[in-house]
GROMACS .gro file of C-alpha atoms in nm:
model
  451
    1UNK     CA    1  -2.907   1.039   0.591
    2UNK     CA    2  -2.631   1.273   0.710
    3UNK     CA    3  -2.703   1.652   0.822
    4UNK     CA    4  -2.474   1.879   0.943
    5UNK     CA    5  -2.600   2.239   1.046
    6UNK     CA    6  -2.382   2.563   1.154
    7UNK     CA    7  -2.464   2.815   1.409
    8UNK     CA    8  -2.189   3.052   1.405
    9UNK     CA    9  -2.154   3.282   1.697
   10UNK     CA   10  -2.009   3.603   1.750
   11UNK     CA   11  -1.920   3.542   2.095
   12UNK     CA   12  -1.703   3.277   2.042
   13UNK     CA   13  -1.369   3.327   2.208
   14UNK     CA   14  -1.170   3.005   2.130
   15UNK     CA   15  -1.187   2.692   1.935
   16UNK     CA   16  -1.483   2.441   2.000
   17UNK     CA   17  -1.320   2.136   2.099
   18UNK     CA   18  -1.678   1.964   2.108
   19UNK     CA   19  -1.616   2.019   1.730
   20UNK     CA   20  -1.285   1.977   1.702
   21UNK     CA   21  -1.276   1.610   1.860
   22UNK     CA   22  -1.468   1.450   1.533
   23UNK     CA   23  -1.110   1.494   1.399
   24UNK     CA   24  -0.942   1.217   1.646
   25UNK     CA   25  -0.564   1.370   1.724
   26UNK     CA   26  -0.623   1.712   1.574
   27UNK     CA   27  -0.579   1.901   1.901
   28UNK     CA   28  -0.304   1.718   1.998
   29UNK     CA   29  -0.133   1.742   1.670
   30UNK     CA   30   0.082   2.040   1.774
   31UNK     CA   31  -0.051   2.289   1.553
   32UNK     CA   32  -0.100   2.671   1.654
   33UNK     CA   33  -0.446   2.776   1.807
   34UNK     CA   34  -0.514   3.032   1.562
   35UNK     CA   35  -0.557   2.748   1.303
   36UNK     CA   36  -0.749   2.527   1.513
   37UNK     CA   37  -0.961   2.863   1.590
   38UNK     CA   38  -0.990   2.872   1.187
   39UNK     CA   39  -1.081   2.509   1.136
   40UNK     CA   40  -1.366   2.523   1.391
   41UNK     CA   41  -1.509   2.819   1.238
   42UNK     CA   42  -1.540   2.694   0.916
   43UNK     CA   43  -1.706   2.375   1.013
   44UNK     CA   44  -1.955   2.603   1.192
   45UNK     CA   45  -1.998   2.859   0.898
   46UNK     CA   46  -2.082   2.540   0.710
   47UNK     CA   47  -2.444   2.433   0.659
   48UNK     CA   48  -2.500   2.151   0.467
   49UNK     CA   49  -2.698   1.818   0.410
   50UNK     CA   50  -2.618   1.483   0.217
   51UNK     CA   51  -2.920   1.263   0.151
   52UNK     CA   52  -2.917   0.915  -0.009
   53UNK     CA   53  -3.177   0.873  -0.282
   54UNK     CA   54  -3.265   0.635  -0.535
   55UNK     CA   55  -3.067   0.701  -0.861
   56UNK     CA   56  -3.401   0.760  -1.057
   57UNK     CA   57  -3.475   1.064  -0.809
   58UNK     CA   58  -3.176   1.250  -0.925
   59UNK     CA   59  -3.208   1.589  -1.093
   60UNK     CA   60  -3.045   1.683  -1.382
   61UNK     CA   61  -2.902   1.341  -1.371
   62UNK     CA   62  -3.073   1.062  -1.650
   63UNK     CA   63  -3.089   0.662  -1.719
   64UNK     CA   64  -3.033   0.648  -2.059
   65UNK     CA   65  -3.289   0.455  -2.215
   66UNK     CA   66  -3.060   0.231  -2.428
   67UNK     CA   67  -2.756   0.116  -2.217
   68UNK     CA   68  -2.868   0.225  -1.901
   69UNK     CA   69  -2.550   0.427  -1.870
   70UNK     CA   70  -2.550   0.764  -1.620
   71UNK     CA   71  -2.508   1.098  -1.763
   72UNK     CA   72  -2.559   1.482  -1.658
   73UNK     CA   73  -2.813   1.691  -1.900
   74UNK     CA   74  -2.585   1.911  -2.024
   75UNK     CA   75  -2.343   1.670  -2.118
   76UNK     CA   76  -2.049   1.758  -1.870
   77UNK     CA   77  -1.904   1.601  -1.564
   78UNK     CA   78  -1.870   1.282  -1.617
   79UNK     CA   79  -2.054   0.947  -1.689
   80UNK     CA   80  -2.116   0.633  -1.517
   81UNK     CA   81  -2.103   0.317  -1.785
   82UNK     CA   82  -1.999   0.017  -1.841
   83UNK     CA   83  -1.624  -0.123  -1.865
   84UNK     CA   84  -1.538  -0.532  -1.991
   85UNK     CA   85  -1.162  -0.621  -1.879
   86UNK     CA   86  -0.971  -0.947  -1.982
   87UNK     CA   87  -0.671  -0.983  -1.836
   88UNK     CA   88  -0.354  -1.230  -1.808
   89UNK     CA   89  -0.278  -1.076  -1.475
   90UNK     CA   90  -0.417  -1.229  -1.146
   91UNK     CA   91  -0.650  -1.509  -1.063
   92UNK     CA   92  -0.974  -1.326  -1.255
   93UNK     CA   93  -0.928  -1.376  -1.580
   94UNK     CA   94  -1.247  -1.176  -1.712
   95UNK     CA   95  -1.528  -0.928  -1.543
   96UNK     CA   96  -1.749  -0.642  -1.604
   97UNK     CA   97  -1.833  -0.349  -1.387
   98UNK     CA   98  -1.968  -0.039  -1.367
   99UNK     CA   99  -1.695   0.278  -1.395
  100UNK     CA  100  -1.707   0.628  -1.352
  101UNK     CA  101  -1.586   0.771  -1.682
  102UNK     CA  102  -1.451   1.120  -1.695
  103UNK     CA  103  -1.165   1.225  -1.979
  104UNK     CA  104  -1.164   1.548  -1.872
  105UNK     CA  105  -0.811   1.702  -1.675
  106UNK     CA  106  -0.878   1.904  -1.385
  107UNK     CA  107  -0.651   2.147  -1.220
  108UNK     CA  108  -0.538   2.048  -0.847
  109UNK     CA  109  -0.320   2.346  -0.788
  110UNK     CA  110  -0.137   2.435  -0.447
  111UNK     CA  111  -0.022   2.833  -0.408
  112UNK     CA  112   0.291   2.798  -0.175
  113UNK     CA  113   0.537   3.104  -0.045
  114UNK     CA  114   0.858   3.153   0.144
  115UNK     CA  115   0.757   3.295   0.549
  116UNK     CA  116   1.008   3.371   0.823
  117UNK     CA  117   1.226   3.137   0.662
  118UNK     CA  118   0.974   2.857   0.588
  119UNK     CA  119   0.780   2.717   0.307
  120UNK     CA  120   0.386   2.771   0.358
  121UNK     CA  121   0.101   2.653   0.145
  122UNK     CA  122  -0.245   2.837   0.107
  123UNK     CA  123  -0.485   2.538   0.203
  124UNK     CA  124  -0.892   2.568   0.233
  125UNK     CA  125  -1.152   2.401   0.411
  126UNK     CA  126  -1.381   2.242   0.183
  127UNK     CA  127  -1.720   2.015   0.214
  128UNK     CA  128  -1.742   1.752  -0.010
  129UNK     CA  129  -2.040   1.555  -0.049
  130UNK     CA  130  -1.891   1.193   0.024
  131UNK     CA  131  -1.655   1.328   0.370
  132UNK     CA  132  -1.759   1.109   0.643
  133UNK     CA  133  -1.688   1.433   0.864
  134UNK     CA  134  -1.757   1.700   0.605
  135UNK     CA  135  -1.484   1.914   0.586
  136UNK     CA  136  -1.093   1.823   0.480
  137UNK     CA  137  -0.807   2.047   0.397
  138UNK     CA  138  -0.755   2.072   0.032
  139UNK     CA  139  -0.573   2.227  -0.218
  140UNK     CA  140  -0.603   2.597  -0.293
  141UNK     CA  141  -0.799   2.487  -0.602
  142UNK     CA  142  -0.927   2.169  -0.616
  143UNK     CA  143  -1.158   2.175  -0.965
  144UNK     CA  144  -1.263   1.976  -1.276
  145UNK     CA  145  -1.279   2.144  -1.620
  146UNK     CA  146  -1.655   2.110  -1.619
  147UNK     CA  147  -1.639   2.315  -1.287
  148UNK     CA  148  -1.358   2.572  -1.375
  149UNK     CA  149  -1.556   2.657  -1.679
  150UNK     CA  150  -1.836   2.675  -1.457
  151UNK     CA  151  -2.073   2.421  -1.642
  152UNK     CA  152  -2.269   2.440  -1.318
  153UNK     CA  153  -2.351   2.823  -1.354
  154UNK     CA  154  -2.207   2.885  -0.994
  155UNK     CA  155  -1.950   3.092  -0.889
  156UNK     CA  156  -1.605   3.092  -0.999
  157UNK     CA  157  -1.306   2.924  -0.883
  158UNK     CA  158  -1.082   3.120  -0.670
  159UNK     CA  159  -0.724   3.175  -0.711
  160UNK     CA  160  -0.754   2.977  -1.026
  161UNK     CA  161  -0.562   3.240  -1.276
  162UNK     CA  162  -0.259   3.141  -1.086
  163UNK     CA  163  -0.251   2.779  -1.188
  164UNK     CA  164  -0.453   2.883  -1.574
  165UNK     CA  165  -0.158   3.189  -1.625
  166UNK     CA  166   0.126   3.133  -1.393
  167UNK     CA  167   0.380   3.299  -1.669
  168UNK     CA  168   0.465   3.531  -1.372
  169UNK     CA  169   0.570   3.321  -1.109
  170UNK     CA  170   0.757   2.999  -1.052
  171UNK     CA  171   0.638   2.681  -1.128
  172UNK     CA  172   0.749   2.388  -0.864
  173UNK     CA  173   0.514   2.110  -1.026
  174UNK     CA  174   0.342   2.047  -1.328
  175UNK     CA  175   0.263   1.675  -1.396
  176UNK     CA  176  -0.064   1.499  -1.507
  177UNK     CA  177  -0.135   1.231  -1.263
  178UNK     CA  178  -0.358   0.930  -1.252
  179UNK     CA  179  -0.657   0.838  -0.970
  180UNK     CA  180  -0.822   0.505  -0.846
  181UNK     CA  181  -0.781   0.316  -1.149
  182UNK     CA  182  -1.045   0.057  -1.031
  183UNK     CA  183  -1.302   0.301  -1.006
  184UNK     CA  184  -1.189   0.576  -1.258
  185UNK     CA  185  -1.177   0.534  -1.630
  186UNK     CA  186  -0.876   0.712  -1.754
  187UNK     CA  187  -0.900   0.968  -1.524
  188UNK     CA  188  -0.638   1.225  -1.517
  189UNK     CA  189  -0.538   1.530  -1.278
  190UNK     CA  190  -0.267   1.810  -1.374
  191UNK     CA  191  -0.060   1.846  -0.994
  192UNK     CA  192   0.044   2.182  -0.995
  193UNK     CA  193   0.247   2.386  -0.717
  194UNK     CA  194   0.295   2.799  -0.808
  195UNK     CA  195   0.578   3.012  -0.565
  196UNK     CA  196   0.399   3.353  -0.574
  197UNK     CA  197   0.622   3.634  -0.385
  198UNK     CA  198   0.325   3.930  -0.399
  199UNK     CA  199   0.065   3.963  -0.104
  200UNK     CA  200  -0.248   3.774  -0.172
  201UNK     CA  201  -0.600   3.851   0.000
  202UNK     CA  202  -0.659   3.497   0.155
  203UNK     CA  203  -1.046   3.451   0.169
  204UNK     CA  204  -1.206   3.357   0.526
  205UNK     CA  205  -1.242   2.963   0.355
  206UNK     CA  206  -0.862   2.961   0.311
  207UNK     CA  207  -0.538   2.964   0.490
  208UNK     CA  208  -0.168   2.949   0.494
  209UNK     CA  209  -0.007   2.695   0.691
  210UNK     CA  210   0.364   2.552   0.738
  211UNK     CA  211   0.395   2.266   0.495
  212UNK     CA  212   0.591   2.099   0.819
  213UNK     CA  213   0.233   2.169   0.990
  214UNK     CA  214   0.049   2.023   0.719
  215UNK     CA  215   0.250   1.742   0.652
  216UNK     CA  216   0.224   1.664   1.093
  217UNK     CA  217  -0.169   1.701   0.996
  218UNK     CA  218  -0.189   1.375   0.803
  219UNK     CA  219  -0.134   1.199   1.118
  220UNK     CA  220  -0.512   1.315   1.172
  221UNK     CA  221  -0.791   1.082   1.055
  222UNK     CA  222  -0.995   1.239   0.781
  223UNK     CA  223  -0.839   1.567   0.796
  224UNK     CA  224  -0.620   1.591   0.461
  225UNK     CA  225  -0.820   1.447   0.186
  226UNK     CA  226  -0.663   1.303  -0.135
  227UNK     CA  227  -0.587   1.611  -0.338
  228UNK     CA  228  -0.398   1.747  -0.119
  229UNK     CA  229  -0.203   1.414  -0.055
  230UNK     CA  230  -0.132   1.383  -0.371
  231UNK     CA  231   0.015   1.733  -0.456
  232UNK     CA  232   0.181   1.720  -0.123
  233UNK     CA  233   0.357   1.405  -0.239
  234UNK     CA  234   0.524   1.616  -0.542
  235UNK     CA  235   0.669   1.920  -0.385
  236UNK     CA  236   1.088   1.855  -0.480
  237UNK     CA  237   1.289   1.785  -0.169
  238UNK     CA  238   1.490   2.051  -0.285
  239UNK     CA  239   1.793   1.772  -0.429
  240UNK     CA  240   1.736   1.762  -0.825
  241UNK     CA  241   2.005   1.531  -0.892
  242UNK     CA  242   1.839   1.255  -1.041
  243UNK     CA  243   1.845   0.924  -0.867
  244UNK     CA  244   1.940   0.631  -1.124
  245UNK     CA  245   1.577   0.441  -1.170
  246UNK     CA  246   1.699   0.207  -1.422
  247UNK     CA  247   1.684  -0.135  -1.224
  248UNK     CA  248   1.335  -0.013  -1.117
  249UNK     CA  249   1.202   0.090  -1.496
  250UNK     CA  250   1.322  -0.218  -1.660
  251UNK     CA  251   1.207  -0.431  -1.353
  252UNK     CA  252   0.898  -0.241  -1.431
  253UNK     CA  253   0.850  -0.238  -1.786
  254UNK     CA  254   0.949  -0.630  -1.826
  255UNK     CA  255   0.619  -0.683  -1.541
  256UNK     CA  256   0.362  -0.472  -1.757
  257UNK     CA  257   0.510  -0.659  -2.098
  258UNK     CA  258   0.443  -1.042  -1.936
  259UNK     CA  259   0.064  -0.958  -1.854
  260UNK     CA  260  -0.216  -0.803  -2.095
  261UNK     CA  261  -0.466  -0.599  -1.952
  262UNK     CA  262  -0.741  -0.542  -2.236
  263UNK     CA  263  -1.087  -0.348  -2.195
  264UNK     CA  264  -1.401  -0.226  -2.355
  265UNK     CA  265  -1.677   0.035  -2.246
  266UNK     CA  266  -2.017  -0.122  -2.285
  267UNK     CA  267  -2.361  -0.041  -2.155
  268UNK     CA  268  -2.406  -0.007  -1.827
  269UNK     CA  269  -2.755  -0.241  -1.803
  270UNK     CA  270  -2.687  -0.588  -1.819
  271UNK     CA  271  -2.400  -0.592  -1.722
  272UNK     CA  272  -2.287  -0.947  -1.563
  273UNK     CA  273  -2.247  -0.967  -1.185
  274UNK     CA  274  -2.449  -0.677  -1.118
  275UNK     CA  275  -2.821  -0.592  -0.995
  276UNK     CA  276  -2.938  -0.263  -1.171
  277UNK     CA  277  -3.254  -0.066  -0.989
  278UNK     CA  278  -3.377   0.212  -0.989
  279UNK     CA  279  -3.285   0.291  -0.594
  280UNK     CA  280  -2.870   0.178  -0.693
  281UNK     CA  281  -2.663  -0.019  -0.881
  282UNK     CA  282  -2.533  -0.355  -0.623
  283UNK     CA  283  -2.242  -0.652  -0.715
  284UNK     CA  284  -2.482  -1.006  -0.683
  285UNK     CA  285  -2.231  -1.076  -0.394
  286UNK     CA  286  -2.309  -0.795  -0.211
  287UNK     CA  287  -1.911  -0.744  -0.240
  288UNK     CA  288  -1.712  -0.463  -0.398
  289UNK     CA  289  -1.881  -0.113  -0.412
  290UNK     CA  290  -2.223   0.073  -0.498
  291UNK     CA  291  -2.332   0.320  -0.716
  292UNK     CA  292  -2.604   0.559  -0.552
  293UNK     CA  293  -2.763   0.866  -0.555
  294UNK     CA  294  -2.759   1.122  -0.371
  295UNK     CA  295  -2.876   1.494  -0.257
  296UNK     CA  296  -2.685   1.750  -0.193
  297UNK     CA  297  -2.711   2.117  -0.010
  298UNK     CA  298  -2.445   2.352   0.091
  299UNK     CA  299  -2.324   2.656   0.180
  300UNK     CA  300  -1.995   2.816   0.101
  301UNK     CA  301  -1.976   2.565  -0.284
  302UNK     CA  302  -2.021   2.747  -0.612
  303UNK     CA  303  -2.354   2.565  -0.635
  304UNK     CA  304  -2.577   2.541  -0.289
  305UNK     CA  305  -2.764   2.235  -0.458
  306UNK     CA  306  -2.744   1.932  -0.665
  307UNK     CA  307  -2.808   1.574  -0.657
  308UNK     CA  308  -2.553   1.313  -0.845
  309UNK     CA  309  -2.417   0.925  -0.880
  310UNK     CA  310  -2.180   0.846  -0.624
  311UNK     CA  311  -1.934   0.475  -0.576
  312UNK     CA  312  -2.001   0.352  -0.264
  313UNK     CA  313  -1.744   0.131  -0.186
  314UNK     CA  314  -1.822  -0.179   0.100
  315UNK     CA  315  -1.565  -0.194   0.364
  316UNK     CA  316  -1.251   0.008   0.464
  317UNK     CA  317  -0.935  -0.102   0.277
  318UNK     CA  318  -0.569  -0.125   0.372
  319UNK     CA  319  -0.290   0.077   0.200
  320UNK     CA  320   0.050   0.002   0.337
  321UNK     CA  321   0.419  -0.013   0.255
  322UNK     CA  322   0.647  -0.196   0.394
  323UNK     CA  323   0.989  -0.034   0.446
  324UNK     CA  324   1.341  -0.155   0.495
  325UNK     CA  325   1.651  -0.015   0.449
  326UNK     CA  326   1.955  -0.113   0.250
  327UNK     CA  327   2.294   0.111   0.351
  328UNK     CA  328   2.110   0.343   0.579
  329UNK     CA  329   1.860   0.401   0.267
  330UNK     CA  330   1.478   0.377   0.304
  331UNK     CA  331   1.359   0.127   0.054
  332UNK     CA  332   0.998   0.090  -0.055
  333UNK     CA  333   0.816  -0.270  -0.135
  334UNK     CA  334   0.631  -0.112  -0.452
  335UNK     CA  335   0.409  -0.364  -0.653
  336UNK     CA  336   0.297  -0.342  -1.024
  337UNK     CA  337  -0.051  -0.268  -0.951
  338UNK     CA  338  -0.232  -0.387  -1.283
  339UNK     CA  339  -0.626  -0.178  -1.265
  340UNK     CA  340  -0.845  -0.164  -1.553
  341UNK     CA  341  -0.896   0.223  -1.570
  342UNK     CA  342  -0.523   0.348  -1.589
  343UNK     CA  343  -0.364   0.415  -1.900
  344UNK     CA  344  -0.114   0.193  -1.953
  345UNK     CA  345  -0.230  -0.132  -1.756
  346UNK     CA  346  -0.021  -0.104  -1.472
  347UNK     CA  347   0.133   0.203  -1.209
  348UNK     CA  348   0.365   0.156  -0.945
  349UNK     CA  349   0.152   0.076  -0.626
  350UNK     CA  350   0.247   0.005  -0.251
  351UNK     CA  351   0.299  -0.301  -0.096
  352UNK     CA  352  -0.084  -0.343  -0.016
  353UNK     CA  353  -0.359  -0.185  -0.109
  354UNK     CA  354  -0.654  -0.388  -0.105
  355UNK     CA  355  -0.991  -0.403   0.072
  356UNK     CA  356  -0.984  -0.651   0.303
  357UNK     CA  357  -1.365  -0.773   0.285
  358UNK     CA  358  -1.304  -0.825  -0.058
  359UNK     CA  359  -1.099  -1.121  -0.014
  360UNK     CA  360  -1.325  -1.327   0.233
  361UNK     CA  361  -1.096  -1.677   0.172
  362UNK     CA  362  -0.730  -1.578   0.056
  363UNK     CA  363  -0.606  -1.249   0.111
  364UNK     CA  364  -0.369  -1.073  -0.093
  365UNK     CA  365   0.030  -1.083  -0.047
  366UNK     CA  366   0.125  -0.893   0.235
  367UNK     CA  367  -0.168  -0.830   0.398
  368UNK     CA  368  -0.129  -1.030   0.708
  369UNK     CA  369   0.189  -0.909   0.743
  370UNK     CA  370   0.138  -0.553   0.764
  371UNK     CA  371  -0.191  -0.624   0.966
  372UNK     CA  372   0.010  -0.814   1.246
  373UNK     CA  373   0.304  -0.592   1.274
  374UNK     CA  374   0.405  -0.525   1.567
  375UNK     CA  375   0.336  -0.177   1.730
  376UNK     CA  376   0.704  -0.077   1.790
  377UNK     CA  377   0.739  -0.122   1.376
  378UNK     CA  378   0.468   0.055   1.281
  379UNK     CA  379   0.590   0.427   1.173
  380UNK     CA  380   0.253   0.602   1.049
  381UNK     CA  381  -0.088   0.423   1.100
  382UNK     CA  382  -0.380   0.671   0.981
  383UNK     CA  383  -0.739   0.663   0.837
  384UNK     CA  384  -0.811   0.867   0.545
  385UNK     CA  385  -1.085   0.926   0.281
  386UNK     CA  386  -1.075   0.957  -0.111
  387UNK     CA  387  -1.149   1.161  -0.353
  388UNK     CA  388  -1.529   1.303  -0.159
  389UNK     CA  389  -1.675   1.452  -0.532
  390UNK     CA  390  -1.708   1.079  -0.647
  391UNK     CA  391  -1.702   0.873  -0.391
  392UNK     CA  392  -1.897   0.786  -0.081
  393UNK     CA  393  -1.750   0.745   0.296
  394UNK     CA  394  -1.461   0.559   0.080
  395UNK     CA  395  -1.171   0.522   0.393
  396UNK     CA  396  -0.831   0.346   0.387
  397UNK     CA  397  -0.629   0.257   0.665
  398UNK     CA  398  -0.310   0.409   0.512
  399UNK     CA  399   0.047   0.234   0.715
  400UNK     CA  400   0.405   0.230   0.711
  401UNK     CA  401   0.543  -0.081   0.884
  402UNK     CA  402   0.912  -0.133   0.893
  403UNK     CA  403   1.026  -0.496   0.820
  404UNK     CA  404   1.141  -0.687   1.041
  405UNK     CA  405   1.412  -0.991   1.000
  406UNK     CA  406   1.120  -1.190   0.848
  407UNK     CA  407   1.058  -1.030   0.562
  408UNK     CA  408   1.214  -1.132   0.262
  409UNK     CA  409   1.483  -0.900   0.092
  410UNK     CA  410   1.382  -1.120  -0.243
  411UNK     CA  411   1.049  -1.008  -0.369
  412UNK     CA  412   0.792  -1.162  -0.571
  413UNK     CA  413   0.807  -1.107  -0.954
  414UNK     CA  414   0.564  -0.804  -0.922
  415UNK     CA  415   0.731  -0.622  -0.678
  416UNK     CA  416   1.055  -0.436  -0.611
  417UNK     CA  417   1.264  -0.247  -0.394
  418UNK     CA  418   1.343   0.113  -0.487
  419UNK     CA  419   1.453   0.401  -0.250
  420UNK     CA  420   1.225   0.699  -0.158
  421UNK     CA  421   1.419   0.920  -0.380
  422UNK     CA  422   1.348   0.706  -0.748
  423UNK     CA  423   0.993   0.691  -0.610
  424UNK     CA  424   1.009   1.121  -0.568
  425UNK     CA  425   1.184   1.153  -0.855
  426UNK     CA  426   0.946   0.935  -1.118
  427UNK     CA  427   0.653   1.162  -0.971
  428UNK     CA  428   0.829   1.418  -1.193
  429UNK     CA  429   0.695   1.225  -1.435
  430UNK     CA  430   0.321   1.101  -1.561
  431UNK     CA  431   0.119   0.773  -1.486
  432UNK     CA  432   0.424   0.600  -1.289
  433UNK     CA  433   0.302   0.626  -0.904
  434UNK     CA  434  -0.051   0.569  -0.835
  435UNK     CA  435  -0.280   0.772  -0.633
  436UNK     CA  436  -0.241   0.529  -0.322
  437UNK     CA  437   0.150   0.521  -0.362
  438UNK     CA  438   0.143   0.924  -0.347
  439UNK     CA  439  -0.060   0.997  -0.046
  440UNK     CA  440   0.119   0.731   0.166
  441UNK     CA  441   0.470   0.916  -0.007
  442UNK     CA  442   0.340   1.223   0.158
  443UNK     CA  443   0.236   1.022   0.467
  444UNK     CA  444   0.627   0.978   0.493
  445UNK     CA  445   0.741   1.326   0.486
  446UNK     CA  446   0.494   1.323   0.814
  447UNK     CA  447   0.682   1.034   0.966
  448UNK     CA  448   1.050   1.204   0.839
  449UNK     CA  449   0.943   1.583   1.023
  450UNK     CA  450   0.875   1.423   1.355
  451UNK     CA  451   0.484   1.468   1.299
   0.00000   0.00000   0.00000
């Protein structure tokens, strides 16, 4: 059980650094007072609790009788079922597991504006139920279409006309983007950043910041979550001429045409490898993740209370590029990372991206390289969380290790070299960098400012 409780006070005369210190490096991290005064008071204006039950205790929440599968009573949200893979890629040929299935596109929108000469996005503080330290930074709106249409009969979401109607303003970004494709069925996101010029009434959950700040602020652990990461990882560099991808499409497209990635949705009872109770959902090896249940109250969300299914994944994995560069150019290891759940078999991935625990006798290409780097080649080196709404205390060590004379300039088969810029400039574009590959991207803008 996890409980967090508030007790604001009006006496208060600078930031709690009691509080502030469950953030490791936010202090330090160079930003202004006044936001650190900010940050503190919203984690004390914040009082909320996140229980673990057993799936059969949920609310609203039901087994259904025939396949077992998870689904909300009024039909919205999103479903947890059961998804068959075959596959000529890897060393599995064949598995089931369970997957949280959810076809509908929500909006992750960032408001940004031109300040005394700098670029400034309108952030918020906001709880989600599977933070290990309850609050992150996220996007101005951060919403699914069940909760936008407010299927939940809560509150609206705010500052969402600007991202449903932004006819009026300019539009930065607009893509649809993938998430964990191991975890996610098809699961879409549409990025979106809006330039508004007019004064805006910023609500006491929300606040503008420097994006130079907030880029230095992913050197925090647990601070930016993966929304933010993500749309961060799209804003334009301001250069729109076009890098030439070519070598790194047809590289790419020749990698997803030698390997077959096929799947099926099937009921989620029975499915092979897994133990199915009524308190969770558990792999026989006790590897992998967990689906749970749990119960939820809060203050300051468009609903103070619900209880829902929630991926608990076993161990802390390790997301890492490696980075070399060829004429003075940064150069990215990426990897064709094949996952059952994306839409066309395979997205460009980073070097690593694994969970270590998983992999308990030969682990996976890479790892042991970026794990024994030295510390004088390590450039960013940070834990962060996923997506909170679905998943539970789910953390990543997310690096950047320079390569040293060791590393081969030939890759394996499924991976390649390509420059920062193709990687920015095929985020203008739909399904080609994964979710992983796009936070550590805007991990290097933090590395690139000095933060």
């Amino acid at each position: 059980m996890r409980r967090y409780r508030g007790n604001s006070s009006a006496t208060r005369q600078s930031w709690d650094i009691d509080v502030l210190q469950q953030w490791p490096g936010l202090v330090d991290s160079g930003v202004d007072q006044q936001f650190l005064a900010w940050f503190e008071s919203r984690v004390h204006a914040i009082s909320c609790s996140v229980d673990r039950i057993p799936l059969v205790q949920m609310r609203s929440w039901h087994l259904d009788a025939s396949t077992g599968n998870i689904e909300h009573s009024s039909g919205r949200f999103f479903t947890i079922e059961g998804l068959h893979t075959r596959t000529t890629h890897g060393t599995v040929p064949e598995w089931s597991q369970p997957i949280i299935c959810q076809p509908e596109i929500g909006i992750l929108g960032l408001l940004v504006r031109k300040h005394n000469g700098a670029l400034q996005c309108l952030i918020q503080a906001k709880m989600e139920p599977g933070n290990a330290q309850t609050m992150q930074l996220s996007p101005t709106v951060q919403a699914t279409r069940s909760n936008y249409t407010r299927a939940h009969n809560g509150s609206a979401t705010r500052y969402l006309e600007y991202f449903m109607d932004p006819q009026n303003h300019t539009v930065l970004v607009d893509v649809l983007q993938s998430e964990q494709g191991s975890w996610f069925l098809r699961k879409r996101n549409r990025n979106m950043i809006v330039l508004v010029e007019e004064g805006i009434a910023v609500d006491d959950g929300y606040r503008w910041i420097d994006v130079r700040d907030l880029r230095r602020l992913l050197r925090v652990e647990q601070l930016i979550n993966m929304d933010t990461r993500s749309v961060l990882s799209c804003l334009p560099d301001g250069d729109r001429d076009e890098p030439d991808s070519t070598h790194v499409l047809r590289w790419f497209t020749e990698v997803k045409h030698r390997n077959e990635v096929a799947t099926r949705q099937v009921p989620l009872r029975g499915i092979e490898g897994w133990r199915y109770g009524p308190e969770r959902i558990t792999h026989d090896s006790g590897l992998y993740f967990d689906i749970i249940g749990v119960s939820v109250t809060a203050a300051g969300r468009e609903v103070r209370e619900w209880d829902q299914p929630m991926l608990a994944p076993h161990g802390q994995g390790v997301v890492a590029f490696v980075v070399k560069k060829f004429d003075g150019i940064a150069h990215l290891a990426v990897q064709a990372r094949f996952q059952a759940g994306v839409l066309d078999a395979a997205e460009l991935g980073p070097t690593v991206q694994c969970t270590p625990a998983n992999f308990p006798h030969r682990p996976p290409r890479f790892l042991d390289y970026v794990l024994g780097a030295s510390t004088d080649r390590i450039l960013f080196d940070t834990i962060l969380t996923e997506e909170g709404g679905r998943f539970y205390h789910s953390e990543n060590r997310y690096m950047l290790v320079e390569a040293g004379e060791d590393f081969p300039v030939a890759l394996p088969p499924e991976f390649c070299w390509a420059s920062v810029h193709q990687l920015k400039a095929l985020l203008r574009h739909s399904y080609y960098i994964n979710v992983e590959a796009r936070s550590l991207l805007a991990c290097l803008q933090a590395v690139r400012c000095g933060g």
